[in-house]
Coordinates of C-alpha atoms in Angstrom, one line a residue:
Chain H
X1163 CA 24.3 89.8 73.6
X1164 CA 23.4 86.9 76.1
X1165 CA 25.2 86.6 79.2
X1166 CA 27.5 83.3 78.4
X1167 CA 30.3 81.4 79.9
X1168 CA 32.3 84.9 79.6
X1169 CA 29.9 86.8 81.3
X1170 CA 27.9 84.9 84.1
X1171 CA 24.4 86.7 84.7
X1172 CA 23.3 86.1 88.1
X1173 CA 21.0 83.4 87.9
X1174 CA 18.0 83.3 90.7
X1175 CA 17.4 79.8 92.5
X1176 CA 15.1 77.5 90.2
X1177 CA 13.3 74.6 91.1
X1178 CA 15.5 71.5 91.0
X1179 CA 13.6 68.4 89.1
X1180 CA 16.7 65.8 88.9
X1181 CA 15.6 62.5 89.7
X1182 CA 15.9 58.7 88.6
X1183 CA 15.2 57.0 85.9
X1184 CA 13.3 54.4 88.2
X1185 CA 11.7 57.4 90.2
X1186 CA 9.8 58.9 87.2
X1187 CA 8.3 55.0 86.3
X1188 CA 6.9 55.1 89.6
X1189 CA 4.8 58.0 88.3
X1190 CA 3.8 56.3 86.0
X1191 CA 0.6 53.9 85.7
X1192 CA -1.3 50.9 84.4
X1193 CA -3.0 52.2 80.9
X1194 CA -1.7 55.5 80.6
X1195 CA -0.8 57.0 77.4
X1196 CA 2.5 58.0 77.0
X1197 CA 4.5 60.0 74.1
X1198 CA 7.8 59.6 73.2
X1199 CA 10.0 61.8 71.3
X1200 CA 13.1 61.2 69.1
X1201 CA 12.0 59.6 65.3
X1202 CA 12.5 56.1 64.2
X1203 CA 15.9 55.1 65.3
X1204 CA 16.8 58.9 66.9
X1205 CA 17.2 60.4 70.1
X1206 CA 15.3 58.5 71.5
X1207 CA 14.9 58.6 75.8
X1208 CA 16.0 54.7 75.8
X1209 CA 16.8 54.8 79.7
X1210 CA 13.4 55.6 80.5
X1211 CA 11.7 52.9 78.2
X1212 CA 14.2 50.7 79.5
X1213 CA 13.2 51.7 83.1
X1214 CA 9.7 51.0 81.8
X1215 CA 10.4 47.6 80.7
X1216 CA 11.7 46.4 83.9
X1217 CA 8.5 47.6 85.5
X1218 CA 5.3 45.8 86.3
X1219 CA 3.4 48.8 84.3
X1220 CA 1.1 47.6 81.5
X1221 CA -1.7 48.6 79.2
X1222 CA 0.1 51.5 77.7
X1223 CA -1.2 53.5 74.7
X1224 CA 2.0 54.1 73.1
X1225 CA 2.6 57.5 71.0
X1226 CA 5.6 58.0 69.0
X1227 CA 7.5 58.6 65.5
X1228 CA 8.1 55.1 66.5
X1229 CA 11.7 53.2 66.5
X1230 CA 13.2 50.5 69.1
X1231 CA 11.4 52.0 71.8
X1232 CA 7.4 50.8 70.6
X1233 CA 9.4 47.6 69.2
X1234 CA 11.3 47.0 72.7
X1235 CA 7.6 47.5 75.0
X1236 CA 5.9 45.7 72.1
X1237 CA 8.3 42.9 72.6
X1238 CA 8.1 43.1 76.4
X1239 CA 4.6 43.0 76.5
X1240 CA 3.8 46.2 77.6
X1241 CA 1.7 48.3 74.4
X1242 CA -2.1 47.8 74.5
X1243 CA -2.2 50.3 72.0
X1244 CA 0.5 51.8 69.6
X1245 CA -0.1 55.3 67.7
X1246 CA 2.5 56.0 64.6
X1247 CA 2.9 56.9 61.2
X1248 CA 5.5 54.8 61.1
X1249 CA 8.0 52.6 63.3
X1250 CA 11.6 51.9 62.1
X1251 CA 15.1 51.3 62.7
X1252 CA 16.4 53.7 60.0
X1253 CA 19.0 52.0 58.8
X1254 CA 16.9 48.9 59.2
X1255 CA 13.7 50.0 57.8
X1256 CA 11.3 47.6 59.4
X1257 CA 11.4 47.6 63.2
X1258 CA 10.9 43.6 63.5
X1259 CA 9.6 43.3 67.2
X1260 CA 6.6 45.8 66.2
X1261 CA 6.2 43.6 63.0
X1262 CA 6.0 40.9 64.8
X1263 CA 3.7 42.7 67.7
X1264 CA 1.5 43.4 64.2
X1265 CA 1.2 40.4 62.9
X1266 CA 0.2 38.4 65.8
X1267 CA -2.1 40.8 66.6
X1268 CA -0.9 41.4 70.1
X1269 CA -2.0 45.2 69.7
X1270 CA -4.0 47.5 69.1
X1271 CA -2.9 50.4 66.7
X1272 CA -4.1 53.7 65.3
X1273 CA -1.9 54.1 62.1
X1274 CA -1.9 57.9 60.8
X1275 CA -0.1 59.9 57.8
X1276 CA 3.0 61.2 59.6
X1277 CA 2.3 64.7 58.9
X1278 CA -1.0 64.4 60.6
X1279 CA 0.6 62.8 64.0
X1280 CA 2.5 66.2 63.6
X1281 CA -1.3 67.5 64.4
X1282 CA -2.4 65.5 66.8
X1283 CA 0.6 67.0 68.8
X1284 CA -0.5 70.5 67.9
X1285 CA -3.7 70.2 68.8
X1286 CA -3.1 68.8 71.8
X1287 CA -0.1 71.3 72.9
X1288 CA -2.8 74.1 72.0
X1289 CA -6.0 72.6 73.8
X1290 CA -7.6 72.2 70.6
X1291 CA -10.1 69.8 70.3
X1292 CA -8.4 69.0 66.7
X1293 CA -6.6 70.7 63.9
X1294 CA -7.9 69.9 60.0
X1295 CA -5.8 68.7 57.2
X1296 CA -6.3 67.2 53.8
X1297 CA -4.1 63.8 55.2
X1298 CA -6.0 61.2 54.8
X1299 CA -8.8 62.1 51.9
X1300 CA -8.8 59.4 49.6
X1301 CA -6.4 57.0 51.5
X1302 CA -7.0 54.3 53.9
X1303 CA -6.0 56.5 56.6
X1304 CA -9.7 56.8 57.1
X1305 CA -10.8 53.0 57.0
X1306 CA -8.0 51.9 59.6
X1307 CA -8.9 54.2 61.8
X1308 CA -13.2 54.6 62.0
X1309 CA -13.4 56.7 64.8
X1310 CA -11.4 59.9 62.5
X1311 CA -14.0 62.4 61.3
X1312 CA -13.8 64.9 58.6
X1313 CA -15.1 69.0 59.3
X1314 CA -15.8 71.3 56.8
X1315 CA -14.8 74.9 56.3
X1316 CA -17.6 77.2 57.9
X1317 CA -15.9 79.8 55.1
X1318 CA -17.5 79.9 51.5
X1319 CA -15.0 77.1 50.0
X1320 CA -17.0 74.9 52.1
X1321 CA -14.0 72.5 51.7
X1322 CA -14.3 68.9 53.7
X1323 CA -10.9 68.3 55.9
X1324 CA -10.0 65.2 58.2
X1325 CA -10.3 66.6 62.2
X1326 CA -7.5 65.3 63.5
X1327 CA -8.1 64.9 67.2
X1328 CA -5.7 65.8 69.7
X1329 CA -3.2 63.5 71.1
X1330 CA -3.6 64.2 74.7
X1331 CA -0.6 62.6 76.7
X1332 CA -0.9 61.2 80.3
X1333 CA 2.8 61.9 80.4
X1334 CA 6.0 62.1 77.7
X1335 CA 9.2 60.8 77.7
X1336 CA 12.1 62.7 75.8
X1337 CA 15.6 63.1 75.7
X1338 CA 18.1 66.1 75.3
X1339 CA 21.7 66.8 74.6
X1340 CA 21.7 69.2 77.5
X1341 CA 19.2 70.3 79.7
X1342 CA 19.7 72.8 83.9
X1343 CA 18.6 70.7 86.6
X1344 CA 14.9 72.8 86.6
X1345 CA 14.2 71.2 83.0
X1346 CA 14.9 73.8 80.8
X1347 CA 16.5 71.1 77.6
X1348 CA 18.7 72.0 74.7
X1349 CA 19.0 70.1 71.0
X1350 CA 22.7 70.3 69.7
X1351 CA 21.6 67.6 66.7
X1352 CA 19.9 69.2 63.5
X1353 CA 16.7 68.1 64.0
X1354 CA 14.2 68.5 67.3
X1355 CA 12.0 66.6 65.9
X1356 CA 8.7 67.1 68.0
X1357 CA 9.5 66.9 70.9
X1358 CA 8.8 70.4 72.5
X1359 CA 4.9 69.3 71.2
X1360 CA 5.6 65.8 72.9
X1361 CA 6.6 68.5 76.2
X1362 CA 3.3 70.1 76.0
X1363 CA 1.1 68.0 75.1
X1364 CA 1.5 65.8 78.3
X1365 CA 0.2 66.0 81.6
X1366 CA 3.5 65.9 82.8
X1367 CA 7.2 65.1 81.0
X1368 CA 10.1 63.9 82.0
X1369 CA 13.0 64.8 80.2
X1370 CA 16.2 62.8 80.2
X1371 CA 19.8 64.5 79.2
X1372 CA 23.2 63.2 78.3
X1373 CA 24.4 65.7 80.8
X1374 CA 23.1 68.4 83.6
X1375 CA 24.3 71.2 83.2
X1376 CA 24.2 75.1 85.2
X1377 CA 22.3 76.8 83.4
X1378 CA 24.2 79.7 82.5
X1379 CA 26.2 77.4 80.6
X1380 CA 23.5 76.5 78.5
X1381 CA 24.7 78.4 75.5
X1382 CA 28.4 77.7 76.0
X1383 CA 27.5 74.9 73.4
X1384 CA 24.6 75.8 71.0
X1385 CA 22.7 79.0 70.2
X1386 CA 20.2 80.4 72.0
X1387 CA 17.7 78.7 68.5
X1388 CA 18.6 75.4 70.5
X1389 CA 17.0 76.1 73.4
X1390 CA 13.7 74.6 72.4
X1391 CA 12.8 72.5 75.4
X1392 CA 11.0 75.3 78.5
X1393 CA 11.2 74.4 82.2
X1394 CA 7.3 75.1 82.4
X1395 CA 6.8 71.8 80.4
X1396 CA 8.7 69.9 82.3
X1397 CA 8.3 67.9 85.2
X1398 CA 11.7 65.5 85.8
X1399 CA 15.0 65.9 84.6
X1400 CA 17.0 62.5 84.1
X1401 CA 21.3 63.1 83.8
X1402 CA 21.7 60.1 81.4
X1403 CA 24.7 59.9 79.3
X1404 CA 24.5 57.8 76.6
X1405 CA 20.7 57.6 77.5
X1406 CA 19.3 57.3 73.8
X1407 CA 22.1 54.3 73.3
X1408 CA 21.7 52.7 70.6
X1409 CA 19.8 55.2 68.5
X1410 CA 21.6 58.4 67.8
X1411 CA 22.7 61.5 69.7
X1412 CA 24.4 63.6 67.3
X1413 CA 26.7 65.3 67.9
X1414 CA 27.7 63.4 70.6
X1415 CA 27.5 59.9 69.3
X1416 CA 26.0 58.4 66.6
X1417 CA 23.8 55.3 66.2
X1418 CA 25.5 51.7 67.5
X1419 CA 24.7 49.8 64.4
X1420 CA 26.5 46.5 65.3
X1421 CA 24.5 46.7 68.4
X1422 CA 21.3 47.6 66.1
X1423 CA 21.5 44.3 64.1
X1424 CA 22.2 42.3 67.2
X1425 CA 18.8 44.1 69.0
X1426 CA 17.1 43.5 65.3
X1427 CA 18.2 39.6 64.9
X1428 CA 16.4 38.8 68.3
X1429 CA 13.2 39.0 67.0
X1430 CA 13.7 36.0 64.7
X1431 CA 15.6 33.7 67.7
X1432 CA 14.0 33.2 71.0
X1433 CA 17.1 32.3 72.4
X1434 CA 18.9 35.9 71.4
X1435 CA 16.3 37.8 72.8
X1436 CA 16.7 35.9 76.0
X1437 CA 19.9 36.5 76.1
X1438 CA 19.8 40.1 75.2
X1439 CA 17.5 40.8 78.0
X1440 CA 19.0 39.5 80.5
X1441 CA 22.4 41.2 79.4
X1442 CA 20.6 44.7 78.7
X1443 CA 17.2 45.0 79.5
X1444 CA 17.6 43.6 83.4
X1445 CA 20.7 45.6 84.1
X1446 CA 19.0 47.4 87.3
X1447 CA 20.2 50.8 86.4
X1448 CA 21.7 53.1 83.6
X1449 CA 25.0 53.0 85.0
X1450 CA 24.6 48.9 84.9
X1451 CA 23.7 49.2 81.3
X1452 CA 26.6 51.3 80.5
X1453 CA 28.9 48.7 82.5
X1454 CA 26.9 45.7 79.9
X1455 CA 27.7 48.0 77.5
X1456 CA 31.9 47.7 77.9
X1457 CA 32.2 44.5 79.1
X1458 CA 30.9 43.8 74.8
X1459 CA 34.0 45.3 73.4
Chain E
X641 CA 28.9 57.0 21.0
X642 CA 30.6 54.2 23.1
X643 CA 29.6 55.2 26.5
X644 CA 25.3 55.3 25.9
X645 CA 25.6 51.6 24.7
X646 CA 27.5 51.2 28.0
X647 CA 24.6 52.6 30.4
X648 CA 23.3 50.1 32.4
X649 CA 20.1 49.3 33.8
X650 CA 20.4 50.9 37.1
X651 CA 21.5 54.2 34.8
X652 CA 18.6 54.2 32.6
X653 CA 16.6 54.2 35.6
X654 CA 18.1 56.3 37.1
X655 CA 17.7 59.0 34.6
X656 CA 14.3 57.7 33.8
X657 CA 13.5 58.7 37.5
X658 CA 15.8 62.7 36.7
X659 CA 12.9 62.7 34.2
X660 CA 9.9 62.5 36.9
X661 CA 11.1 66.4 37.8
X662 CA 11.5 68.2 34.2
X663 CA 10.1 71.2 34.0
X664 CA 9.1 71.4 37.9
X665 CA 10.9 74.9 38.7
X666 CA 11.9 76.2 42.2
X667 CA 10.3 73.5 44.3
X668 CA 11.8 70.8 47.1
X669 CA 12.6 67.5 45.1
X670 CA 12.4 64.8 47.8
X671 CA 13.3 61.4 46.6
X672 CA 13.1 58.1 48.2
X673 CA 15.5 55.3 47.5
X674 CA 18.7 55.1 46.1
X675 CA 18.0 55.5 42.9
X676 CA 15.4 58.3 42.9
X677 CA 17.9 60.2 45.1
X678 CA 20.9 59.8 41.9
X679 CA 17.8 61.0 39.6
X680 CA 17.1 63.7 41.7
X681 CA 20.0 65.1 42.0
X682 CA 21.1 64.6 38.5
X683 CA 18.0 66.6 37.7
X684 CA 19.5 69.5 39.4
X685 CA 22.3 69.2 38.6
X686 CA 21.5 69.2 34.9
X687 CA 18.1 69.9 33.2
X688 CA 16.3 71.7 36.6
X689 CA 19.1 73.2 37.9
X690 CA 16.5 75.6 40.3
X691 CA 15.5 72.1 42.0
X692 CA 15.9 72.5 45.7
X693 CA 16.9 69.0 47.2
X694 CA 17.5 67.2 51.0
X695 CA 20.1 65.2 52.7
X696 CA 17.9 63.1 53.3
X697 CA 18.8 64.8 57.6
X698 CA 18.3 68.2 57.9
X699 CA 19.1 70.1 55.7
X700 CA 19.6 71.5 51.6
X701 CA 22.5 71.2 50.2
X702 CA 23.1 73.7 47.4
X703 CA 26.2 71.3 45.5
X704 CA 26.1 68.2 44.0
X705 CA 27.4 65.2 46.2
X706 CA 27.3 61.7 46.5
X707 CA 25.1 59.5 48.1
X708 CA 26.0 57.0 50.9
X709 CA 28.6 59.5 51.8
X710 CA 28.0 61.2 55.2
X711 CA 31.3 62.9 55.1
X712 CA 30.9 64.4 51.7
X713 CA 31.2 68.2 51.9
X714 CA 28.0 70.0 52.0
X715 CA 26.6 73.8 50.7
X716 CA 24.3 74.4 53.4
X717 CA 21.6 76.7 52.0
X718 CA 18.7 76.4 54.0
X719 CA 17.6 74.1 57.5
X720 CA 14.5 72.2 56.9
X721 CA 14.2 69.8 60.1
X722 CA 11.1 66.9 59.5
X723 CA 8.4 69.4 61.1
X724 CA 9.1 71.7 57.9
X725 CA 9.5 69.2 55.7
X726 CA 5.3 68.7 56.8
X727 CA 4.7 72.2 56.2
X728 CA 6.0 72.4 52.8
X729 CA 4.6 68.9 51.9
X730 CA 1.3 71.1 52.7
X731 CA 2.2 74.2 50.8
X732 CA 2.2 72.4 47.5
X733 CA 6.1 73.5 46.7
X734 CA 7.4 69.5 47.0
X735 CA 7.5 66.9 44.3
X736 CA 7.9 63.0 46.0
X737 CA 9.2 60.0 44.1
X738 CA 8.7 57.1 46.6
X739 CA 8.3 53.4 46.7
X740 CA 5.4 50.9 46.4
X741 CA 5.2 47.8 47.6
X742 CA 2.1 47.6 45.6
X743 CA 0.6 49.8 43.0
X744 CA -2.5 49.1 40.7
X745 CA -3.5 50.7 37.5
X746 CA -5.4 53.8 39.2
X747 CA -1.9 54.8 40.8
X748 CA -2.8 53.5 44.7
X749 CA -0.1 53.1 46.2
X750 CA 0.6 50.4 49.3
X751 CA 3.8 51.1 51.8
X752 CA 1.9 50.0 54.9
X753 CA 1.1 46.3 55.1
X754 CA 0.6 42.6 53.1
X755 CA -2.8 41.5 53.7
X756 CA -5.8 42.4 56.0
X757 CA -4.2 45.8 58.0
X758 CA -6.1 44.8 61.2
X759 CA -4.0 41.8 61.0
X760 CA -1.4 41.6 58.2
X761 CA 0.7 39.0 57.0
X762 CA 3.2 41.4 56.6
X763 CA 3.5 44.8 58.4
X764 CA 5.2 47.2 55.9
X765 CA 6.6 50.6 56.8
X766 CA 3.3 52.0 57.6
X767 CA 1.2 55.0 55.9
X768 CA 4.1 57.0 56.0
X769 CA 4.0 60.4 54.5
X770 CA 1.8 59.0 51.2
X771 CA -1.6 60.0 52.5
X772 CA -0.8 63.9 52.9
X773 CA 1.7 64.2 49.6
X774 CA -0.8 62.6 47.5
X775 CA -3.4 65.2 48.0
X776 CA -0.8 68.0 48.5
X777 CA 1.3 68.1 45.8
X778 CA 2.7 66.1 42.7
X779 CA 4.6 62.2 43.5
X780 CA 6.3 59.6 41.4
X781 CA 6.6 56.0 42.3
X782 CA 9.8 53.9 41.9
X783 CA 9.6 49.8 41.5
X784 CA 12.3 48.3 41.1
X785 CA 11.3 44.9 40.9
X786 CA 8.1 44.9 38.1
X787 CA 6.1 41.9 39.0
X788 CA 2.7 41.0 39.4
X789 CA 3.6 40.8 43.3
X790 CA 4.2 44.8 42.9
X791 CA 1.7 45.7 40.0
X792 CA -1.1 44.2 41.6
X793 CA -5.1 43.9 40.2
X794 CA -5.8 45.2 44.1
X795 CA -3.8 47.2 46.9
X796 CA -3.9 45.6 50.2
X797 CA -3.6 49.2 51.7
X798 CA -4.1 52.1 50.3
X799 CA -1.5 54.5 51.2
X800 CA -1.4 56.9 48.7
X801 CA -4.5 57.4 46.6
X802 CA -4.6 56.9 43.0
X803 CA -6.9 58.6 40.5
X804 CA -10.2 56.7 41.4
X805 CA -10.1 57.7 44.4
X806 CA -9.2 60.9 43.5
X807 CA -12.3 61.1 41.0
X808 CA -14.7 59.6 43.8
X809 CA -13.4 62.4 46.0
X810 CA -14.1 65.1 43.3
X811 CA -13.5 68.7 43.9
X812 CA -12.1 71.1 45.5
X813 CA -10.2 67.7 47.8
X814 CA -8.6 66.2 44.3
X815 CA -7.4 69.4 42.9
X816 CA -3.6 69.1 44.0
X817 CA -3.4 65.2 43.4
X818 CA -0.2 63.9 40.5
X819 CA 0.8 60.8 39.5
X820 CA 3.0 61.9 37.1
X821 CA 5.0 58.7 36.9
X822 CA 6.0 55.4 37.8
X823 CA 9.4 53.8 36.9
X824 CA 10.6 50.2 37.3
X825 CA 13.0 48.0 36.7
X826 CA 11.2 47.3 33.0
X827 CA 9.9 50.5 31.7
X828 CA 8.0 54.1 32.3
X829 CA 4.9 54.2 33.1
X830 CA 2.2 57.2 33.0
X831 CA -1.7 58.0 33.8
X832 CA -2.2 60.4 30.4
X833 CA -5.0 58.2 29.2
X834 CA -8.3 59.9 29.1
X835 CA -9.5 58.1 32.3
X836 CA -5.9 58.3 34.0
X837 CA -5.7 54.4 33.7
X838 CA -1.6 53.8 34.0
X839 CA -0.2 53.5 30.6
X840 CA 3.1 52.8 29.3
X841 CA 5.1 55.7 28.5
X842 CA 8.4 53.8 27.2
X843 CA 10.1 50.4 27.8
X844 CA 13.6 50.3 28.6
X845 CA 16.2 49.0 26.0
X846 CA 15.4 45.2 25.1
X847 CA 12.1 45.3 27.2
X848 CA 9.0 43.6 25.1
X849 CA 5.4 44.7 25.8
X850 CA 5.0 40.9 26.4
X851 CA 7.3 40.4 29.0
X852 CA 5.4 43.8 30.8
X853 CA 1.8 42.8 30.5
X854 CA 3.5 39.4 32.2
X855 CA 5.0 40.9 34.7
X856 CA 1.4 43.2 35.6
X857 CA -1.8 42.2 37.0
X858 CA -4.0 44.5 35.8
X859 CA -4.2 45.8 31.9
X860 CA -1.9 48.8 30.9
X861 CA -3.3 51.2 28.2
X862 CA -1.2 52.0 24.9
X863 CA 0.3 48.5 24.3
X864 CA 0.7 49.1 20.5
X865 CA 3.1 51.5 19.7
X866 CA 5.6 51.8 22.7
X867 CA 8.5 53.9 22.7
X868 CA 11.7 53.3 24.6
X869 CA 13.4 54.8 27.2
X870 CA 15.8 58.1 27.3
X871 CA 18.6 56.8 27.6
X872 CA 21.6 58.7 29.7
X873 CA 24.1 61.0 27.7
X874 CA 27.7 60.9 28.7
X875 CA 27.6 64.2 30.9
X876 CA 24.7 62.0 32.6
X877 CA 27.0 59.2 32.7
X878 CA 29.6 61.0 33.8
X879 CA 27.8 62.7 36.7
X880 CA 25.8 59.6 38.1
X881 CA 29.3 57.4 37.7
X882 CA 32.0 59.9 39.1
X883 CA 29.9 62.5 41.1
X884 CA 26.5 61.4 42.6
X885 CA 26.9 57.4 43.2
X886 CA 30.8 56.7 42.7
X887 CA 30.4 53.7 44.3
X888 CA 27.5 52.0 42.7
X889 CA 24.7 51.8 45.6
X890 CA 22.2 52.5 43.1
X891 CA 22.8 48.9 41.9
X892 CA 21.7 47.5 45.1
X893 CA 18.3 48.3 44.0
X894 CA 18.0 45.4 41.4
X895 CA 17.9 42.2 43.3

C-alpha cells in the first residue's frame, strides 16, 4: 500500500534541518516563551533543556505538561514564568525543584486544569483567539489566574464558558523516536501526547530524535498512524539518542529511576545538586552526557 | 463465613471504593490511587461488568489484571492516549475517584497546594484534571488518612468544586456536577442530605461516630443512626487477593 523498506519510492530532495543541540539555543532568546512536549516524566526533549541550561538565556515563560524539564530551568534559574496543569516526576509525584521554585516564590505561574492547557494548544495551533470549555467554572482555576475570562454562547442556551486563550509559542522544543533529516517526526510509544499542537503552535520548533533516519524508512518501524509530527511545523531536527534520558522513550528505553531519585534528592542537599551539575548538566555536549552517563555504572 | 471476618481494612476500602461505580453502565471508570484502581476493577470485574477501564498508559484493557504489574498480559480493546482521555472527560461518559489532600463538607476538593497558592507552604500536584471532571461528569474522592488535616472546615485551593459552588454557579454550568462519594480510611461518606452537606453513609467495622466527628473539622450530617460498611464477600476476596493486587500494594495506602 505505501512504498516501505521493500519497495523504495523515489523520494525528491527535501530540505535538510539537522543541526546541534547548542545551534538551536542560539535561536533562542531572553524572555521568550517556549513549549515543551513529552508529559510529566515522558519523552521529554532533555538535550535541548539541558542545552538551555548551560546557556546565558533567561526570563523564559515556560509551557509544558511539566516534569524534570520546568524543575531542572526552575532550579537553574532560568523560568520567569511557568504554565502547567501539573509538574511531576511520575513515579515521584511531586517534582521537588518546581516545589521548591513555588514555594520560595522564585516564579511566576499560570496554573490551569490539564484539559484546558490541551486548549490553549488548540487554539493556538488554529489561530484562534481562544477555544471555550466548562474547566474552570466553580474552581479556583479562575482566582489563580485573573486575567481568564468567561464568553457566552451567542446560541439560545446562552451558556457561560471559560475562553481559554491561546498559548502562542515563541518556539517549542520536542522530541521523537524517529524523525528524516527535513523534520518530518514519528511516535513508536503509545501516547503523542501534544506534541504535534506544541509543533504548531510555535513560531518555530525544533525537534530532537533518538535517531535520523531516510525517510523512506520511516515506516519500516511504525505505521503510517505514527507519523504524527509534519516537516511544515518544523524548523530543526536534533539526532539525539537517548535524548529524553532520564524520562522515558518507550519503546526504546524506559525511565532511569535510580537516576530519577538521585536528580529528585538534590533538591533537599545543596551539595548533591552541586555535584550533579557539574557531572551532568556541564557536560558541554550530548555525547559528553552520554560519556557521564557510563562512567556511573 | 471465615474469610469476611478475615477482610482487612485496605479490603473493605477497597470494595467500599468498587461501590462508588454501581449502577454506572458502559462508561470509562478512571481511578486514582491504588486502592480506587483494585475497586475499580473489582467493579468490573463483578457487579458492572460493562465498566470500561485504563492502564493507567494508553490504553483499555478488556481482562482483569493486576496492578503494579507492567508485564501482566493485557486485552487491548480500545487506544485512548491522554488527549482522548480530555475528550471523553468532556463528553460526560467517565466516572473519577481521585484524591484530596483536603476536602470540606460541600465536597471541594484541594490537590493543588498547602496554604496561600501565590505562595504556598506546600505546592501540591497542581489543579490537575479536577476543575474540568467536576463539572463534566460524576467523581469520587478517596482519603486514606481521615483527619482533620484532610477534612478540613476550609480548602486552601479549590480544585474541584463542591456543591456550593455548584449551587452559586446555578444552571445550565452545574447540571453535570457528582459527588457521589468519598471513602476513607474510617468510613463512607455521601452528599444525600437535602442541602448536599457530606453525610455519613456507613462506618467501617469497629469505627465510632466519635472517633469520626474527631477526626473532621467541619459537622457531618446523620450522626445518629449510622450503618456500617459492605463488607467484601469471598469471590471479592478472592479476586482483590489472587487476581487484582496479589501482592498487597493497596496496603501501602494506610500509613
Amino acid at each position: 500500500m505505501w512504498a516501505g523498506s521493500q519497495e523504495r519510492a523515489i523520494v525528491a530532495a527535501m530540505v535538510d534541518k539537522r543541526m546541534t543541540e547548542d545551534e538551536v539555543v542560539s535561536e533562542l532568546k531572553d524572555g521568550m516563551t517556549i513549549g515543551i512536549g513529552g508529559w510529566g516524566s515522558r519523552r521529554k526533549p532533555m538535550s535541548l533543556v539541558r542545552a538551555i541550561l548551560r546557556s546565558d538565556l533567561k526570563d523564559l515563560t515556560v509551557v509544558a505538561y511539566g516534569g524534570p524539564d520546568i524543575g531542572l530551568l526552575c532550579a537553574a534559574g532560568k523560568v520567569r514564568r511557568a504554565v502547567y496543569g501539573f509538574v511531576s516526576l511520575d513515579s515521584i509525584p511531586l517534582e521537588p525543584h518546581f516545589r521548591q521554585a513555588r514555594q520560595s516564590g522564585a516564579i511566576e505561574f499560570t496554573e490551569l486544569d490539564e484539559g484546558a492547557f490541551y486548549l490553549g494548544l488548540l487554539a493556538a495551533s488554529h489561530r484562534v483567539p481562544f477555544y471555550p470549555t466548562r474547566a474552570g467554572l466553580g474552581s479556583d482555576m479562575l482566582t489563580m489566574n485573573p486575567e481568564l475570562r468567561t464568553v457566552t454562547s451567542p446560541y439560545d442556551d446562552g451558556e457561560e464558558l471559560v475562553a481559554i486563550p491561546a498559548f502562542k509559542l515563541d518556539a517549542a522544543l520536542i522530541h521523537m523516536n524517529r524523525a528524516d533529516a527535513a523534520g518530518n517526526g514519528q511516535f513508536l510509544g503509545p501516547d503523542l501526547y501534544f506534541d504535534d499542537l506544541f509543533a504548531m503552535a510555535a513560531d518555530k520548533t525544533y525537534l530532537s530524535t533518538e535517531k535520523i533516519v531516510p525517510t523512506e524508512s520511516l515506516l519500516d518501524e511504525g505505521s503510517v498512524h505514527t507519523l504524527r509530527i509534519q516537516r511544515i511545523f518544523t524548523d530543526g531536527v536534533v539526532e539525539a539518542p537517548r535524548g529524553a534520558h532520564f524520562t522515558e522513550c518507550p519503546p526504546d528505553y524506559g525511565r532511569d529511576e535510580a537516576f530519577q531519585r538521585e536528580y529528585a534528592a538534590t533538591a533537599r542537599d545543596p551539595e548533591a545538586w552541586e555535584a550533579f551539575r557539574a557531572t551532568y548538566l556541564e557536560a558541554p555536549s550530548h555525547a559528553d552526557y552520554l560519556k557521564a552517563l557510563e562512567a556511573r555504572s | 463465613m471465615s474469610s469476611i471476618a478475615e477482610a482487612t481494612i485496605d479490603e473493605i476500602c477497597v470494595v467500599a471504593c468498587a461501590e462508588a461505580f454501581r449502577g454506572d453502565g458502559e462508561i470509562l471508570c478512571n481511578p486514582i490511587g491504588t486502592v480506587p484502581i483494585v475497586g475499580g476493577r473489582l467493579a468490573r470485574a463483578t457487579f458492572e461488568p460493562d465498566l470500561v477501564y485504563t492502564d493507567t498508559v494508553a490504553v483499555l484493557p478488556a481482562n482483569n489484571f493486576p496492578v503494579g504489574d507492567p508485564d501482566a498480559p493485557k486485552v487491548v480493546e480500545s487506544w485512548v492516549p491522554y488527549r482522548t482521555v480530555f475528550d471523553i472527560v468532556w463528553s460526560g461518559k467517565r466516572h473519577v475517584l481521585m484524591g484530596a489532600s483536603q476536602i470540606d463538607q460541600w465536597g471541594n476538593q484541594n490537590i493543588a497546594a498547602i496554604g496561600d497558592f501565590r505562595q504556598p507552604k506546600a505546592q501540591l500536584l497542581g489543579l490537575r484534571g479536577a476543575p474540568g471532571n467536576l463539572v463534566n461528569h460524576t467523581t469520587s474522592y478517596w482519603v486514606p488518612n481521615h483527619s482533620t488535616r484532610s477534612f478540613v472546615a476550609s480548602v486552601d485551593v479549590v480544585s474541584g468544586p463542591g456543591y456550593d459552588r455548584m449551587r452559586a454557579l446555578g444552571s445550565p454550568s452545574n447540571r453535570f456536577h457528582e459527588v457521589r462519594r468519598v471513602v476513607s480510611n474510617l468510613g463512607v461518606f455521601d452528599f444525600q442530605t437535602d442541602d448536599n452537606r457530606m453525610r455519613i453513609a456507613s462506618l467501617h467495622p469497629g469505627v465510632t461516630v466519635e472517633q469520626v466527628v474527631e477526626a473532621t473539622a467541619f459537622e457531618l450530617a446523620d450522626t445518629d443512626e449510622v450503618a456500617e460498611t459492605r463488607l467484601p464477600s469471598e469471590e471479592e476476596l478472592h479476586l482483590i487477593r489472587e487476581v487484582l493486587d496479589p501482592g498487597g500494594a493497596r496496603k501501602a495506602e494506610f500509613r
